[in-house]
mmCIF file of C-alpha atoms and ligand atoms in Angstrom:
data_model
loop_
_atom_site.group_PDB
_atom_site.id
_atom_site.type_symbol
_atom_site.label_atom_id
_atom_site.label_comp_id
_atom_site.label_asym_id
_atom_site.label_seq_id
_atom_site.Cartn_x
_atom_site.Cartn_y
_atom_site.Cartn_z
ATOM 1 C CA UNK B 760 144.716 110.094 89.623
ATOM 2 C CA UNK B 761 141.814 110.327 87.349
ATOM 3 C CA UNK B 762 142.827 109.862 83.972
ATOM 4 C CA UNK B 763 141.350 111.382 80.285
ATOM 5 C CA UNK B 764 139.546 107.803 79.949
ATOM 6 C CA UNK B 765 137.049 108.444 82.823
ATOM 7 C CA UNK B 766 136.711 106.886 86.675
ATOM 8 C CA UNK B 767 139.842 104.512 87.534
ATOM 9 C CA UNK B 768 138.745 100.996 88.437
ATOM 10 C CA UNK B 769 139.156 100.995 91.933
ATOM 11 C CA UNK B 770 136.064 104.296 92.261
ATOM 12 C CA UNK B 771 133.883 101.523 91.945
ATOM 13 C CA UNK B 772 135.178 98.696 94.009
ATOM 14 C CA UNK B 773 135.857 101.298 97.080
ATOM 15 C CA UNK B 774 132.798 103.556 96.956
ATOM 16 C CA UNK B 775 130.779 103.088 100.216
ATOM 17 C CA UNK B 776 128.324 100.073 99.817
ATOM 18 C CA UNK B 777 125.135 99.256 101.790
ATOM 19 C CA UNK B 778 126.015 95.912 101.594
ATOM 20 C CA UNK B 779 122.990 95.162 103.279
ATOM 21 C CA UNK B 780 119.846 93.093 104.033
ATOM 22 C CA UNK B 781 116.198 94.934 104.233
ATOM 23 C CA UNK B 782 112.932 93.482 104.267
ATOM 24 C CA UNK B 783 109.497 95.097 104.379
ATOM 25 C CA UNK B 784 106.373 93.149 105.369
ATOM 26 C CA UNK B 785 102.317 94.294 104.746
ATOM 27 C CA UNK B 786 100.047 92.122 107.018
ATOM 28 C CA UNK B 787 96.531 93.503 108.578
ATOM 29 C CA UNK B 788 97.226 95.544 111.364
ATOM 30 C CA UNK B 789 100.061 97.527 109.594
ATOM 31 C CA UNK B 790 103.624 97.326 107.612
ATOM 32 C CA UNK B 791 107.203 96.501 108.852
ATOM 33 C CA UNK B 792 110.407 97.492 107.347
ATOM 34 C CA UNK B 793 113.431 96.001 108.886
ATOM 35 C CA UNK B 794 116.935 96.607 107.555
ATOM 36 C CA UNK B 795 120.959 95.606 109.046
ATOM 37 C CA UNK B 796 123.149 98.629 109.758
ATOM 38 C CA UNK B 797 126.491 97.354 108.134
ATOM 39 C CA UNK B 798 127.851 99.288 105.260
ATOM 40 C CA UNK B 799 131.279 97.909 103.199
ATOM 41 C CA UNK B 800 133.759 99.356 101.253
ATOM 42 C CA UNK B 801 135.226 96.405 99.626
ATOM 43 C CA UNK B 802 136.299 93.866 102.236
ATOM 44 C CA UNK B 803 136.127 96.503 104.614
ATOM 45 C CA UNK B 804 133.419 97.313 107.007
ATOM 46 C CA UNK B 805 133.017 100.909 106.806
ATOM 47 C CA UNK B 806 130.513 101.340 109.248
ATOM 48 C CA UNK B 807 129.072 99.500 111.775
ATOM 49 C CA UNK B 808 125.912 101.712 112.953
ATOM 50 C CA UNK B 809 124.662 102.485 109.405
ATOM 51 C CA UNK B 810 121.002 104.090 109.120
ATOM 52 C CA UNK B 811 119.331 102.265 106.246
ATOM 53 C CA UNK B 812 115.650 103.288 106.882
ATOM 54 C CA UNK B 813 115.318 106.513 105.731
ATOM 55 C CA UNK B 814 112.545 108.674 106.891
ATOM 56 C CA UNK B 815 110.389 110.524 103.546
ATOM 57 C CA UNK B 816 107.213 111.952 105.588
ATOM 58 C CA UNK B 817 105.171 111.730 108.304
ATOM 59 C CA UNK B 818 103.419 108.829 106.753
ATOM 60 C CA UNK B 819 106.054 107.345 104.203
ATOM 61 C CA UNK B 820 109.329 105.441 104.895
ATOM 62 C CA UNK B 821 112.413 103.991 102.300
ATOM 63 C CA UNK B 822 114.684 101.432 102.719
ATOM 64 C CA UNK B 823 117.743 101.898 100.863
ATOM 65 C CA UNK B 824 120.326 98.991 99.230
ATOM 66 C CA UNK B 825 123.427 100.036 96.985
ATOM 67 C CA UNK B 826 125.850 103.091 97.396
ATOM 68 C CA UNK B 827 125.482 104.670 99.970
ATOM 69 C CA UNK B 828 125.917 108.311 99.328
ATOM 70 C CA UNK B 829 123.219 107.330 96.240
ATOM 71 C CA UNK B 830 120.611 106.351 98.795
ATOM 72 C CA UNK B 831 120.731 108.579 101.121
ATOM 73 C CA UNK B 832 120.919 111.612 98.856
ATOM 74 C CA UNK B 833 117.907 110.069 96.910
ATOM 75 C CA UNK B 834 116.054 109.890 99.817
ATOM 76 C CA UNK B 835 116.792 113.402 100.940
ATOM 77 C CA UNK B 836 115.611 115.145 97.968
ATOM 78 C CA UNK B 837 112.582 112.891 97.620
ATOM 79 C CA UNK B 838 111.899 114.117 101.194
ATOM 80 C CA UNK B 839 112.171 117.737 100.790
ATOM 81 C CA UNK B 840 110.562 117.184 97.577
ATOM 82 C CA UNK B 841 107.613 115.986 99.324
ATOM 83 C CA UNK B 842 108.123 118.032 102.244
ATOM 84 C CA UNK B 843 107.330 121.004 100.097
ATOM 85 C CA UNK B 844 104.192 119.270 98.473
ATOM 86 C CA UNK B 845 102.531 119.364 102.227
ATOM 87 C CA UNK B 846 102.921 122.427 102.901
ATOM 88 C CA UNK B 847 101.704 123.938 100.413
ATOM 89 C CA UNK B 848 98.511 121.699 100.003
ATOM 90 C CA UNK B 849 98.402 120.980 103.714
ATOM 91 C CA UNK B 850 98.664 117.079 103.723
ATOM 92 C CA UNK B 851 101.048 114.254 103.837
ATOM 93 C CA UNK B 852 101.620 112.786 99.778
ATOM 94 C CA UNK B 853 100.422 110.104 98.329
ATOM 95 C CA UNK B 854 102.450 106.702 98.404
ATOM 96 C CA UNK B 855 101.834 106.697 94.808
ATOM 97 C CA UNK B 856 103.245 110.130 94.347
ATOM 98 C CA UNK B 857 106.156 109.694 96.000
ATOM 99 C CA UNK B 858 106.663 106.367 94.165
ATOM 100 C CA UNK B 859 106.145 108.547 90.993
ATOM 101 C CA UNK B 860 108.413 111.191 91.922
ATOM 102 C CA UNK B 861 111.117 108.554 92.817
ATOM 103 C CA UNK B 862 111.110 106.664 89.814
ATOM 104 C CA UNK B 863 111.620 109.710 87.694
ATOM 105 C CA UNK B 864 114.420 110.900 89.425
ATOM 106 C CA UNK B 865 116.302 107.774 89.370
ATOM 107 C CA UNK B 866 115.158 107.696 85.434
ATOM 108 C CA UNK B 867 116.646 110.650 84.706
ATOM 109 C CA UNK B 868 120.216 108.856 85.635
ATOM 110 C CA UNK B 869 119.618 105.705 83.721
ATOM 111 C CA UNK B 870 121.120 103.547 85.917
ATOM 112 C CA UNK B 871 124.265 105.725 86.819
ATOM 113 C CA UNK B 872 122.671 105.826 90.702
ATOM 114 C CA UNK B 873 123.640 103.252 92.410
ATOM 115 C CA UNK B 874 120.039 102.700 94.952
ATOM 116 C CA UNK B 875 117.231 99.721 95.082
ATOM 117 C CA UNK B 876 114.720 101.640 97.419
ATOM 118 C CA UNK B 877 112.083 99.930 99.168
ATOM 119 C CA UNK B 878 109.223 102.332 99.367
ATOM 120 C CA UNK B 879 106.405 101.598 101.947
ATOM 121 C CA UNK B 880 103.849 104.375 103.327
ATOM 122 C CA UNK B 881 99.866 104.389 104.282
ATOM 123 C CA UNK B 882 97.685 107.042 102.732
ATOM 124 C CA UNK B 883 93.817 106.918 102.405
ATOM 125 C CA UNK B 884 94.092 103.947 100.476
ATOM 126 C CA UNK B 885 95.762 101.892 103.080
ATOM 127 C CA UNK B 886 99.622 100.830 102.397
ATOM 128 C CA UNK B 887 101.523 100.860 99.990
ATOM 129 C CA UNK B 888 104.697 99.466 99.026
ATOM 130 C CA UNK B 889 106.705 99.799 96.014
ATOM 131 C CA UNK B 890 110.251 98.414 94.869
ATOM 132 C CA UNK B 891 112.013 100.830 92.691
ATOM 133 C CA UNK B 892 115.763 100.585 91.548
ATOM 134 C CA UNK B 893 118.666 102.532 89.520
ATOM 135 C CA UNK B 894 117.013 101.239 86.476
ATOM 136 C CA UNK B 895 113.426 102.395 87.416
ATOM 137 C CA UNK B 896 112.308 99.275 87.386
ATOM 138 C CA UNK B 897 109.070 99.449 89.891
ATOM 139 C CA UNK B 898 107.485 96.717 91.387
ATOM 140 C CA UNK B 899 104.328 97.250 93.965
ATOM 141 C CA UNK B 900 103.429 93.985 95.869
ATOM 142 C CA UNK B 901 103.125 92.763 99.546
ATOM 143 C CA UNK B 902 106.657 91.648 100.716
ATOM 144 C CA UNK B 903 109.742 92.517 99.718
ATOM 145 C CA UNK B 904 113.686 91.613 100.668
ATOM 146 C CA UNK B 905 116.674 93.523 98.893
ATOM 147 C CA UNK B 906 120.419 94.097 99.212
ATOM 148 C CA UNK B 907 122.512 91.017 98.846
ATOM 149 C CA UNK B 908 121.373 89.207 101.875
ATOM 150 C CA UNK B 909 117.854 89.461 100.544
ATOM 151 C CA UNK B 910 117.924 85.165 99.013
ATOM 152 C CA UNK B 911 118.446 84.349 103.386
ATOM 153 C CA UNK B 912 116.284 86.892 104.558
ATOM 154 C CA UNK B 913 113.521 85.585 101.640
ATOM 155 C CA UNK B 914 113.658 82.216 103.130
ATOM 156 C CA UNK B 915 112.223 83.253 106.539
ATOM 157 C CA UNK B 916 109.726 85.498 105.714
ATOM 158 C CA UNK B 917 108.278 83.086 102.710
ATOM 159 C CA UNK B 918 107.951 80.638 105.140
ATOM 160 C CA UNK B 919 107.135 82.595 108.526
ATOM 161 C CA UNK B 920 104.543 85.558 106.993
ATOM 162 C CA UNK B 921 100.943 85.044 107.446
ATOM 163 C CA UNK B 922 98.340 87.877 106.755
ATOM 164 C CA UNK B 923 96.553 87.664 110.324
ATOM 165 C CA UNK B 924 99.685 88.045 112.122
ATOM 166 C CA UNK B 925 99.864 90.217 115.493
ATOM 167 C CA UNK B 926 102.457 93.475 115.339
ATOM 168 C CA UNK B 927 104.625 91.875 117.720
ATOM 169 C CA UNK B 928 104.649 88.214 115.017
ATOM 170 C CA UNK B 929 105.406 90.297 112.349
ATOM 171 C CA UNK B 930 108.048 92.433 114.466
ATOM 172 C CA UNK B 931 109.666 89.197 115.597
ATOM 173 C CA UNK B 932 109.479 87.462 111.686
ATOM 174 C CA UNK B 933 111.452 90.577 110.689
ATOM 175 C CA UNK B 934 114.137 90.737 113.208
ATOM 176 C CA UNK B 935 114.418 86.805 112.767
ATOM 177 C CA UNK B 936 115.111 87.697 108.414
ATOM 178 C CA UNK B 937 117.352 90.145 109.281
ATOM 179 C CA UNK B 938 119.099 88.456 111.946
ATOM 180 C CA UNK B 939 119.233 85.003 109.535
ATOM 181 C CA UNK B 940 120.933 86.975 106.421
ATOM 182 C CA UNK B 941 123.239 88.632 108.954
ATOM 183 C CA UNK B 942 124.597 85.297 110.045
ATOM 184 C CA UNK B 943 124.821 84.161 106.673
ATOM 185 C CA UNK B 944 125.774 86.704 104.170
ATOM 186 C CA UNK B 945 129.400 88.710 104.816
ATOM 187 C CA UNK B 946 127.973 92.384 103.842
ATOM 188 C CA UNK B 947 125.367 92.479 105.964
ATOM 189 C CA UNK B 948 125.845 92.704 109.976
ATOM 190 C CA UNK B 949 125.720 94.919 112.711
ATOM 191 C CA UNK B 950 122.217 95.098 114.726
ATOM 192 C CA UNK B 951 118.701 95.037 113.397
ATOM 193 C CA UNK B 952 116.908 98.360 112.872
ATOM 194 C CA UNK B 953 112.882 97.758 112.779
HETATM 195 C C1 LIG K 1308 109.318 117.241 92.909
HETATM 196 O O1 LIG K 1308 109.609 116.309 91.876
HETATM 197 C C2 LIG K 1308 108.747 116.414 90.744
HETATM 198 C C3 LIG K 1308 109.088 115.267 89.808
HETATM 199 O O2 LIG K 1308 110.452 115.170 89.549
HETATM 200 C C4 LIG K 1308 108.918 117.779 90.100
HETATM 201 O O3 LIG K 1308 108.041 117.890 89.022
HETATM 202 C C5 LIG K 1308 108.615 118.836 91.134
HETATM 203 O O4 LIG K 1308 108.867 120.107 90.588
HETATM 204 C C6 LIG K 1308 109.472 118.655 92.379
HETATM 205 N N1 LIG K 1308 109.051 119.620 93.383
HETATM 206 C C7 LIG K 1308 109.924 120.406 94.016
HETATM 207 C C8 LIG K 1308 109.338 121.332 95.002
HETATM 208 O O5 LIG K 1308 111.122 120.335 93.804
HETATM 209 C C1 LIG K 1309 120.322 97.839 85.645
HETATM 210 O O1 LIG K 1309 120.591 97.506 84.298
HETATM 211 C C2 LIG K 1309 121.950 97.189 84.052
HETATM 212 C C3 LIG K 1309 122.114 96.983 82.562
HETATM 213 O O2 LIG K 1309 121.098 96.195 82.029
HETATM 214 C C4 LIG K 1309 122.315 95.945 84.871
HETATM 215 O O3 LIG K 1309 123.682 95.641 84.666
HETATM 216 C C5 LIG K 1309 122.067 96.236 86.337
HETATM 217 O O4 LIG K 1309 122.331 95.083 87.107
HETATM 218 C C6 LIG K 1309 120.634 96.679 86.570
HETATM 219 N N1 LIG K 1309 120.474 97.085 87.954
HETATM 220 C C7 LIG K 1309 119.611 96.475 88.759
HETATM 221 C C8 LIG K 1309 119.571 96.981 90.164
HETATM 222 O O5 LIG K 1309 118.881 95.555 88.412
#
């Protein structure tokens, strides 16, 4: 099937996508990362109970958008990366670290991976979160939405977020984004995983 040119069209269109909506939230008692569990291959929904919050270490969690054999192996060697970092020095990593170590690996492809990671953790500094994608592109900031339903799952959170809110506000402004971009956008779906 695969010819001397390279990948066939159709590798692209019916590679496994995240589809997806995730959303990640800092506010004063503590972070929230919320993502959909529907992943798409083409018009197809491929799977309906899709884990898209991927756990790095003790103290550090990704949310992955894009292919999803791309995210969830780029999460898995980031986590045994890291992994192997604590035990030989005996502590969790750094968000900052793992940010680093992330944004070289997915250098190193120049765009050929097909991930936009959300990256949030808590270290000594307090949290951390970091947008990083294929491209390396890294952002660091307080609130974040990606994956294709992010523009409906923006529009709550803009307008719901406030920085005193209670853990159970902030758990019920991220099930509302989710929920919102679910209803609205045709690749993401399935339940809400906070
Ligand atoms: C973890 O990743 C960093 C950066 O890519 C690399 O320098 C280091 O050797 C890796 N550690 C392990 C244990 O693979
Ligand atoms: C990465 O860069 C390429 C080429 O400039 C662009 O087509 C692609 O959309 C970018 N990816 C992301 C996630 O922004």
């Amino acid at each position: 099937v695969l010819d001397a040119g390279g990948e066939p069209a159709w590798v692209e269109s019916n590679k496994v996508k995240t589809g997806t909506t995730m959303l990640y939230l800092e506010f004063d008692n503590g972070v929230v990362l919320g993502a959909d569990t529907r992943a798409t291959s083409g018009e197809v929904v491929a799977d309906k109970m899709c884990a898209k919050i991927h756990y790095i270490s003790p103290n550090i969690y990704c949310c992955g958008a894009g292919t999803a054999a791309d995210t969830e192996k780029t999460t898995d060697l980031l986590s045994s990366n890291l992994t192997i970092f604590s035990m030989n020095s005996g502590r969790n990593p750094r968000v900052v670290m793992a940010v680093n170590i992330l944004q070289d690996m997915l250098f190193r492809y120049r765009g050929q991976i097909g991930a936009s990671l959300i990256l949030v953790g808590w270290d000594n500094k307090g949290p951390g979160l970091y947008y990083v994608d294929d491209n390396a592109t890294r952002l660091s900031g307080r609130m974040f939405s990606t994956g294709c339903g992010s523009s409906y799952a923006y529009g709550v959170i803009d307008s719901g977020s406030r920085e005193d809110m209670t853990v159970e506000e902030a758990y019920e402004l991220g099930r509302r984004g989710i929920t919102h971009a679910t209803h609205r956008d045709a690749y993401s779906g399935g339940v809400v995983n906070l």
